[in-house]
Short mmCIF file of C-alpha atoms in Angstrom, two decimals:
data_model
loop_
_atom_site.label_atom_id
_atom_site.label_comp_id
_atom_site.label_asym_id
_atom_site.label_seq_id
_atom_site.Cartn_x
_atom_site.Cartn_y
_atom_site.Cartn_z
CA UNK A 1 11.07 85.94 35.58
CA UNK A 2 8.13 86.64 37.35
CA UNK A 3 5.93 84.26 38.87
CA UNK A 4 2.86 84.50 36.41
CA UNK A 5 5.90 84.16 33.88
CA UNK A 6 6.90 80.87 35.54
CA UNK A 7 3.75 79.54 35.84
CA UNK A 8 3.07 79.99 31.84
CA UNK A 9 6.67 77.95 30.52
CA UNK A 10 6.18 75.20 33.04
CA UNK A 11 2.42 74.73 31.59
CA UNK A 12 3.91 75.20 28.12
CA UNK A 13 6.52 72.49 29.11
CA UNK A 14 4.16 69.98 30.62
CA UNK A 15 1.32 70.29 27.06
CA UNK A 16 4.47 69.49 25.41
CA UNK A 17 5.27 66.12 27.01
CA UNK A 18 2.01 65.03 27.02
CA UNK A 19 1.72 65.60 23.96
CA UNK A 20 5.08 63.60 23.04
CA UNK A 21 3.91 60.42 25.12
CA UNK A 22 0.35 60.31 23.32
CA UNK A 23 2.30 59.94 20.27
CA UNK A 24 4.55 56.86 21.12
CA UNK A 25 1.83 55.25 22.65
CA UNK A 26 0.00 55.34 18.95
CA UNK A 27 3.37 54.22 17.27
CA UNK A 28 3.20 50.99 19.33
CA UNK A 29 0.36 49.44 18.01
CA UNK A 30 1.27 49.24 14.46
CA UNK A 31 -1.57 47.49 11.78
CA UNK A 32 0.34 45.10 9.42
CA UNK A 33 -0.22 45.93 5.97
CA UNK A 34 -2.35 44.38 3.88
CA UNK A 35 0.39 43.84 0.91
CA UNK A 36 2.49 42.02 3.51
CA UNK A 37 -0.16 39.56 4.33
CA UNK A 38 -0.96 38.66 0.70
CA UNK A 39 2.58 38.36 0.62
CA UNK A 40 2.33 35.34 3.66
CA UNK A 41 -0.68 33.44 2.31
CA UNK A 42 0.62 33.41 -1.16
CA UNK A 43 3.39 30.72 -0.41
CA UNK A 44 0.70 28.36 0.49
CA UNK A 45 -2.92 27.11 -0.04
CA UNK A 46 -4.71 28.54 2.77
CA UNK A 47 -7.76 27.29 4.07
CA UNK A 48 -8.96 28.75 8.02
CA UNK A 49 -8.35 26.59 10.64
CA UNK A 50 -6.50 27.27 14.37
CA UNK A 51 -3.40 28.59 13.20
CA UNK A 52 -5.27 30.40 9.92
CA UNK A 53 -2.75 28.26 7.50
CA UNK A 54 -3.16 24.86 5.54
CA UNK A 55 -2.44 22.89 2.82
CA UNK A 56 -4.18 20.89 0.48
CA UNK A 57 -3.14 17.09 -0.21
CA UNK A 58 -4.46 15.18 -3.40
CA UNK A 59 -5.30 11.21 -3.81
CA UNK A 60 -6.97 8.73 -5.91
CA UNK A 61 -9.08 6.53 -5.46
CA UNK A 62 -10.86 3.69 -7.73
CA UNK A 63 -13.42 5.82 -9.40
CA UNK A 64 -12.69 9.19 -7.20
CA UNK A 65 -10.08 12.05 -7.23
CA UNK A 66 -10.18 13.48 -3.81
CA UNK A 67 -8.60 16.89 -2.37
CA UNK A 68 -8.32 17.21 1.41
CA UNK A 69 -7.26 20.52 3.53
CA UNK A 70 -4.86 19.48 6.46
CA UNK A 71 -2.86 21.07 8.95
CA UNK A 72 1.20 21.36 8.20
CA UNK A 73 1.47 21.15 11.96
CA UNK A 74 0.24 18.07 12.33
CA UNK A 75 2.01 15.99 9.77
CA UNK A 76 3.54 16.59 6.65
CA UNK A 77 2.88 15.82 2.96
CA UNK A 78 5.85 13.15 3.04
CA UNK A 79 3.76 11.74 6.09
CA UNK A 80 0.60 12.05 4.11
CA UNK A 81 1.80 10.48 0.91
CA UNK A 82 3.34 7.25 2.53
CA UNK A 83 0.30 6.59 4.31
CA UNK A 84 -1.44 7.01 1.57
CA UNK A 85 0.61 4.37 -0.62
CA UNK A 86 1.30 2.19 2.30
CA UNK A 87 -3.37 2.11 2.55
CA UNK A 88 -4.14 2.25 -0.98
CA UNK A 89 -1.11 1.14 -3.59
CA UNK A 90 1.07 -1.23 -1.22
CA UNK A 91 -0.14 -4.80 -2.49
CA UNK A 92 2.18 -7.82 -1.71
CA UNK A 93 0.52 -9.85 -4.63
CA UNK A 94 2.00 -7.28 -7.14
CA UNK A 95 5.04 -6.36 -5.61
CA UNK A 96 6.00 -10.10 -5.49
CA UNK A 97 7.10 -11.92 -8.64
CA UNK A 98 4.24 -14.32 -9.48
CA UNK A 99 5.77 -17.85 -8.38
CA UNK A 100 3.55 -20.39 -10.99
CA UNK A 101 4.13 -20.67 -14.69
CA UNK A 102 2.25 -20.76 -17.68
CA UNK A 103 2.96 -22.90 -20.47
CA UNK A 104 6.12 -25.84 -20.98
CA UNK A 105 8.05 -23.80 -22.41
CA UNK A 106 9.06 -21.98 -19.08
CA UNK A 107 9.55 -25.67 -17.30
CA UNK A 108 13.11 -24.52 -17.29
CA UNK A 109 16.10 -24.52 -14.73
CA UNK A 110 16.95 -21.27 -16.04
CA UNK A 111 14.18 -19.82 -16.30
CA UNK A 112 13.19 -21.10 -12.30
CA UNK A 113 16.53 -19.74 -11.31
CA UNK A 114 15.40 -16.24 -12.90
CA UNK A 115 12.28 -15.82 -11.55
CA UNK A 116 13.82 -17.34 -7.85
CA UNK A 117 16.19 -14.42 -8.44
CA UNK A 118 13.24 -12.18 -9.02
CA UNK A 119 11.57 -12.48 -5.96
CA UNK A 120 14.08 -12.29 -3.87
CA UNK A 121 14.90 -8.81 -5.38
CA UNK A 122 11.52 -7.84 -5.53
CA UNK A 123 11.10 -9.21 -1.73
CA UNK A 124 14.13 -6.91 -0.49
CA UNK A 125 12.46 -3.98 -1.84
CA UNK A 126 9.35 -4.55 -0.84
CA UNK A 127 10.59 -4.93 3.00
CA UNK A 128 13.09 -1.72 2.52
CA UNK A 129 10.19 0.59 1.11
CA UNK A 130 7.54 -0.53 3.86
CA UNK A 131 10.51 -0.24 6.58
CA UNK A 132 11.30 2.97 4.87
CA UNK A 133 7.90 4.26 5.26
CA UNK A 134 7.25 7.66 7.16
CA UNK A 135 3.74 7.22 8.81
CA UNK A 136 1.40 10.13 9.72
CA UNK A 137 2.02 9.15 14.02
CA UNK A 138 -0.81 6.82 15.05
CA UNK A 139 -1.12 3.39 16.43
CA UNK A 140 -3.36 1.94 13.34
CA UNK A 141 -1.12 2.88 11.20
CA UNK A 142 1.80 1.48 13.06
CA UNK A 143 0.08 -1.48 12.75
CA UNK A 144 -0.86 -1.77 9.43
CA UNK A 145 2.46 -1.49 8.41
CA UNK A 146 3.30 -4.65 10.56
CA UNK A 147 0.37 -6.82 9.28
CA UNK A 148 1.04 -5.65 5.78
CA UNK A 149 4.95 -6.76 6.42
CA UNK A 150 4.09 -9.84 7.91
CA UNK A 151 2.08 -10.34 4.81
CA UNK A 152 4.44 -9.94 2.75
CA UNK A 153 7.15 -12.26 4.67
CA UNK A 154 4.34 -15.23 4.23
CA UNK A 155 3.63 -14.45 0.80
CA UNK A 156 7.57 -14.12 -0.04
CA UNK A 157 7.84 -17.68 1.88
CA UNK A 158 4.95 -20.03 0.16
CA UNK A 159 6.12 -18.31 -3.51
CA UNK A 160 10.21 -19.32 -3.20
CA UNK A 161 8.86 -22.65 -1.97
CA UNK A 162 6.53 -22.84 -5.19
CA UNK A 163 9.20 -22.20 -7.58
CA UNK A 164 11.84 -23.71 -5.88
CA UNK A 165 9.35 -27.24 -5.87
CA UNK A 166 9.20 -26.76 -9.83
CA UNK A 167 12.75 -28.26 -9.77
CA UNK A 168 12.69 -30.33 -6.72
CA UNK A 169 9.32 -30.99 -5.87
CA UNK A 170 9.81 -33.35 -2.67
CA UNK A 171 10.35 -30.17 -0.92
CA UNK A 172 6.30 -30.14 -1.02
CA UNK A 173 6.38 -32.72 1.51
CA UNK A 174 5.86 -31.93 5.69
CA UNK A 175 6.18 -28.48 5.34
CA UNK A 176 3.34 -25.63 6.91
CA UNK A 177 0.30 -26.50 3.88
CA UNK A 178 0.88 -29.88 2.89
CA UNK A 179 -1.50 -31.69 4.91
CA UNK A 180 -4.55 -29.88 3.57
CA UNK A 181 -2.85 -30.27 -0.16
CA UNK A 182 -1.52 -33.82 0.40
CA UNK A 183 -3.19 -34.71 -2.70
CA UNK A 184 -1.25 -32.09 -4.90
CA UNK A 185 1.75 -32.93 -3.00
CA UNK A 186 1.91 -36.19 -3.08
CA UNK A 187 1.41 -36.28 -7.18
CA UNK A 188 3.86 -34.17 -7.60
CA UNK A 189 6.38 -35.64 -5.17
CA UNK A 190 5.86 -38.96 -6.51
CA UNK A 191 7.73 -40.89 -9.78
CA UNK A 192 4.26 -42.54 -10.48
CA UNK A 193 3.15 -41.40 -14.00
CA UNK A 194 -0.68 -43.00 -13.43
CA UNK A 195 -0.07 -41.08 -10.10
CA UNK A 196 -0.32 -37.62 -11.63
CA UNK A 197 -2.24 -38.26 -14.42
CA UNK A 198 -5.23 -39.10 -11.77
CA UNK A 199 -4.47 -36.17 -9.63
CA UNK A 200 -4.71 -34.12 -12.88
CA UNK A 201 -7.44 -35.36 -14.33
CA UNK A 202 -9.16 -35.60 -10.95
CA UNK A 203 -8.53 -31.45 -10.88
CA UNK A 204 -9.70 -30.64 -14.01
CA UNK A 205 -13.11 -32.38 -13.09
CA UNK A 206 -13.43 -30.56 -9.90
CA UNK A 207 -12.66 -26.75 -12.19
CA UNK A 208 -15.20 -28.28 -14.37
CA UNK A 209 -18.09 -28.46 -12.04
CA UNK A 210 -17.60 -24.27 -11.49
CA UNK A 211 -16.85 -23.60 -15.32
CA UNK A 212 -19.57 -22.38 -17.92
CA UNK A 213 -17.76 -24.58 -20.48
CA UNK A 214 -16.75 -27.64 -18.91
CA UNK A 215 -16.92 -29.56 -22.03
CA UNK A 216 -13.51 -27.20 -23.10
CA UNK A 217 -11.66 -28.08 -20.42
CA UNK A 218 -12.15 -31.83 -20.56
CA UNK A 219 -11.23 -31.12 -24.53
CA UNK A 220 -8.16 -29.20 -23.86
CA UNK A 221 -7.04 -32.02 -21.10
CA UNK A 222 -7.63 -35.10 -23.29
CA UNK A 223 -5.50 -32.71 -25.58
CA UNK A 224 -2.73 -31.91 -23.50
CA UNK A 225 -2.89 -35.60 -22.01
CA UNK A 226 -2.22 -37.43 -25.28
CA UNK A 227 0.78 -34.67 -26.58
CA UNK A 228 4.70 -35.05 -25.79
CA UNK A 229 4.71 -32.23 -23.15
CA UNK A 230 2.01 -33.85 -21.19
CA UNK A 231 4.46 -34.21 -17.98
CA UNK A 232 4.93 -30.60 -18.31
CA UNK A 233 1.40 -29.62 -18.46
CA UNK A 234 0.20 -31.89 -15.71
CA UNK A 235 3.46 -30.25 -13.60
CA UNK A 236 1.85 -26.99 -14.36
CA UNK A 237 -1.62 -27.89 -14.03
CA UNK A 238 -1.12 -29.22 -10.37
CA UNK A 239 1.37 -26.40 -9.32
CA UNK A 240 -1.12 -23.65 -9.88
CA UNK A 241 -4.44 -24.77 -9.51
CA UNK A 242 -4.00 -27.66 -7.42
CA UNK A 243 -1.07 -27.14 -4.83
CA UNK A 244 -0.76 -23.09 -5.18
CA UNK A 245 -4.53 -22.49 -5.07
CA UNK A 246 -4.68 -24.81 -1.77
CA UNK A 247 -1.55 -22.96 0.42
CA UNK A 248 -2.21 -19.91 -0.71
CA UNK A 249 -5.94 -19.96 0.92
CA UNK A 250 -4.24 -21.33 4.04
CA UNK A 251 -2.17 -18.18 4.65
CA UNK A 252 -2.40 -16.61 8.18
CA UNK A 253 -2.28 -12.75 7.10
CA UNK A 254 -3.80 -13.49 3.48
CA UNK A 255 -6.91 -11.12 5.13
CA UNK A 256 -5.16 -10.10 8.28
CA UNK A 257 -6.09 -6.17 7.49
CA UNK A 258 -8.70 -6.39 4.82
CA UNK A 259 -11.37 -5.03 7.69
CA UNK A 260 -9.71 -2.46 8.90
CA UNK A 261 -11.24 1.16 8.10
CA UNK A 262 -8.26 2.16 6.70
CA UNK A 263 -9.68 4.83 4.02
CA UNK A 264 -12.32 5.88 7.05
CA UNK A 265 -9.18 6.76 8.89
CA UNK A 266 -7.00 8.13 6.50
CA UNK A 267 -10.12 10.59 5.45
CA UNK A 268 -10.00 11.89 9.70
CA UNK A 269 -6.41 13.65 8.84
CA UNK A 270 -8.47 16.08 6.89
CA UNK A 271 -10.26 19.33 7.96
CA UNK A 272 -11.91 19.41 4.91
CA UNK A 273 -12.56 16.74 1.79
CA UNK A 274 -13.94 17.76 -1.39
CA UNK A 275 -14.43 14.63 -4.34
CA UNK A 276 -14.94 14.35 -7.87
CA UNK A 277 -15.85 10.95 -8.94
CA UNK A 278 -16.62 8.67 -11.98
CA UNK A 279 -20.46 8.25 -12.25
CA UNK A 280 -21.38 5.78 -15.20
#
């Protein structure tokens, strides 16, 4: 081989390798296809945001349905949910078995020993479900879980010693409320007859001055007073509106987290909020 001949297969050679690199270089920066990334986004709700994926969380409110776009990162719809129940549904008052009665006929032993029963299961729940809880991560709601437990242990406390009282009602005496409701208390601690009767009437006088039909009340007491159950009903009478009414407005956490902005902040885990709501 000659040297022009030479010359001619090495440039041959050389085309052909640059040729061959240009190639790989183009194979390395591949574009995803657009079926696969349909394929991605349809396994969620997406919505853009910094890592171009979210999901969409739905609550209620008292007159509003409400859809908010969060990210999965952040916390997840298990978080979302109990916060949401632990702000909006969680409500001592109604998880607790109410602790007064209503007529004589449930002035029973058996019938207190039910509903003591009652709220002690329903106050074991309670505590399990808000201990069971699992919070978006935040100090408020850290601490709305404690002020809402705390409620709950106070509320659990002044109901057992309400119904336990319908049977034994000295227990009344020198506890926590008693000195604001000594009048209640001492009524019903007492063995005096004209005792009660005055505290009873004296109560239905006072819920007469805030009634529209005062005259019915008086009617239904003078009623009540002159029947066979009239121990009962003055029991009764005295237990709910006259001792209950006065503890229960003495209770440390009765409005412990009432102020709190508590749908203000649940509202910041969202990117975006869209409502519909009830207009009348």
């Amino acid at each position: 081989m000659n040297g022009k001949d030479l010359y001619l297969v090495m440039f041959l050679i050389s085309t052909t390798l640059a040729s061959c690199n240009s190639e790989a270089k183009v194979e390395q920066v591949a574009v995803v296809p657009q079926s696969s990334m349909m394929a991605d986004s349809a396994q969620v709700t997406t919505a853009p945001n910094r890592n171009n994926t979210s999901l969409t969380f739905s609550w209620s409110t008292e007159s509003c349905t409400n859809k908010g776009i969060y990210n999965p990162e952040d916390y997840t719809e298990q978080q979302l949910k109990d916060t949401y129940y632990l702000w909006y549904k969680f409500n001592s008052v109604i998880e607790l078995e109410d602790a007064t009665l209503d007529n004589p006929d449930e002035l029973t032993i058996e019938n207190i020993n039910k509903k003591s029963q009652k709220l002690d299961s329903d106050y074991n729940k309670a505590t399990n479900r808000l201990k069971n809880l699992k919070l978006v991560p935040g100090q408020f709601w850290n601490t709305l879980r404690d002020l809402k437990t705390k409620n709950l242990d106070e509320l659990y406390a002044l109901k057992k010693l309400t119904i336990e009282a319908y049977r034994t009602p000295v227990i009344l005496v020198n506890n926590s409320y008693s000195q604001k409701c000594q009048v209640y208390v001492n009524a019903l601690a007492s063995e005096d007859s004209v005792e009660l009767i005055n505290a009873w009437e004296s109560l239905v006088e006072e819920k007469m001055k805030n009634n529209g039909a005062p005259e019915l009340l008086k009617a239904k007491f003078n009623k009540q007073r002159h029947c066979s159950e009239w121990l009962r009903y003055a029991k009764i009478e005295l237990m709910t509106y006259g001792w209950w009414n006065c503890a229960n407005h003495q209770r440390k956490y009765i409005d412990a987290y009432q102020n709190m902005p508590m749908e203000e902040e649940f509202n910041k885990l969202f990117i975006k909020i869209t409502e519909e709501c009830d207009v009348d």
